[in-house]
Amino acid sequence: MRIALIFLMVVHGLIHLMGFVKAFGFTEIRTLTEEISRPSGIAWLVCADLWLIFALSHVIRIPGAGYFGLMALLLSQALISLHWKDARFGTLANVVLLMPVLLSFGRARF
């Protein structure tokens, strides 16, 4: 189960890269129909980085991993809300990852 959750974190993070790529016009992504500004694209990149850092720190069991997870989750859901039409299904991944993030955050905090 742990491997499946880490896989989901990595995939979810990589999917966030689509917003960055679309914003900077590196390639056309037809599945994203809404326009994404460059500042928003940078936020998508930061979110992708946070998910990947959280996954890696979860693998090597860094005590403060929960902070990265919580920041990734909150930023992810904010970005999904801003681009709901294209990104609404990301909420499902965030809901699944909510418990591991909270548990990891709780271990780091308490």
XYZ file of C-alpha atoms in Angstrom:
110
model
C 0.000 0.000 0.000
C 2.881 2.341 0.799
C 4.344 1.819 -2.682
C 0.974 2.543 -4.289
C 0.649 5.815 -2.357
C 4.177 6.877 -3.276
C 3.413 6.044 -6.911
C 0.258 8.180 -6.720
C 2.264 11.079 -5.235
C 4.783 10.910 -8.078
C 2.146 10.603 -10.811
C 0.074 13.413 -9.301
C 3.184 15.586 -9.158
C 4.052 14.820 -12.772
C 0.517 15.659 -13.871
C 0.943 19.076 -12.255
C 3.793 19.676 -14.696
C 1.184 19.849 -17.457
C 0.050 23.239 -16.119
C 3.608 24.547 -16.238
C 4.173 23.244 -19.764
C 0.880 24.739 -20.972
C 1.584 28.136 -19.370
C 4.976 28.500 -21.001
C 3.915 26.992 -24.329
C 6.606 24.307 -24.490
C 4.126 22.056 -26.252
C 0.415 22.018 -26.894
C -1.648 20.078 -24.405
C -5.071 19.553 -25.921
C -6.612 18.153 -22.762
C -6.142 21.513 -21.024
C -8.595 23.905 -22.621
C -8.349 26.803 -20.160
C -5.662 29.440 -20.521
C -2.966 29.302 -17.833
C -0.960 32.418 -17.033
C 2.793 32.259 -16.503
C 2.581 33.024 -12.759
C 0.011 30.264 -12.441
C 2.299 27.996 -14.466
C 5.082 28.617 -11.961
C 2.677 27.688 -9.163
C 1.912 24.428 -11.024
C 5.669 23.752 -11.217
C 6.167 24.470 -7.511
C 3.290 22.143 -6.688
C 4.791 19.386 -8.837
C 8.115 19.860 -7.059
C 6.441 19.700 -3.652
C 4.699 16.411 -4.508
C 7.943 14.901 -5.778
C 9.883 16.114 -2.721
C 7.171 14.720 -0.451
C 7.293 11.353 -2.224
C 11.089 11.195 -1.998
C 11.177 12.303 1.631
C 8.454 9.746 2.377
C 10.594 6.998 0.790
C 13.688 7.874 2.798
C 11.575 8.628 5.882
C 12.582 12.211 6.582
C 10.744 13.333 9.745
C 9.611 16.673 8.266
C 8.089 15.147 5.134
C 4.612 16.071 6.295
C 5.296 19.756 5.824
C 6.034 19.219 2.126
C 2.940 17.056 1.804
C 0.678 19.595 3.456
C 2.009 22.440 1.303
C 1.637 20.290 -1.822
C -1.911 19.291 -0.940
C -3.084 22.833 -0.190
C -1.448 24.350 -3.267
C -2.686 21.495 -5.433
C -6.287 21.955 -4.372
C -6.065 25.734 -4.775
C -4.770 25.327 -8.339
C -7.390 22.707 -9.108
C -10.082 25.080 -7.858
C -8.771 27.865 -10.097
C -8.797 25.590 -13.145
C -11.738 23.411 -12.163
C -12.968 22.670 -15.687
C -9.720 20.961 -16.674
C -8.337 19.778 -13.336
C -11.340 18.687 -11.270
C -10.316 15.015 -11.224
C -7.147 15.956 -9.357
C -9.379 16.418 -6.332
C -9.794 12.635 -6.198
C -6.029 12.187 -5.918
C -5.897 14.882 -3.238
C -8.628 13.141 -1.246
C -6.779 9.814 -1.432
C -3.513 11.487 -0.415
C -5.092 13.506 2.402
C -4.717 10.768 5.034
C -1.038 9.957 4.336
C -0.262 13.677 4.295
C -2.009 14.259 7.613
C -0.365 11.229 9.213
C 3.051 12.304 7.984
C 2.425 15.880 9.125
C 1.231 14.649 12.508
C 4.382 12.571 12.985
C 6.534 15.589 12.127
C 4.548 17.987 14.297
C 4.006 15.857 17.393
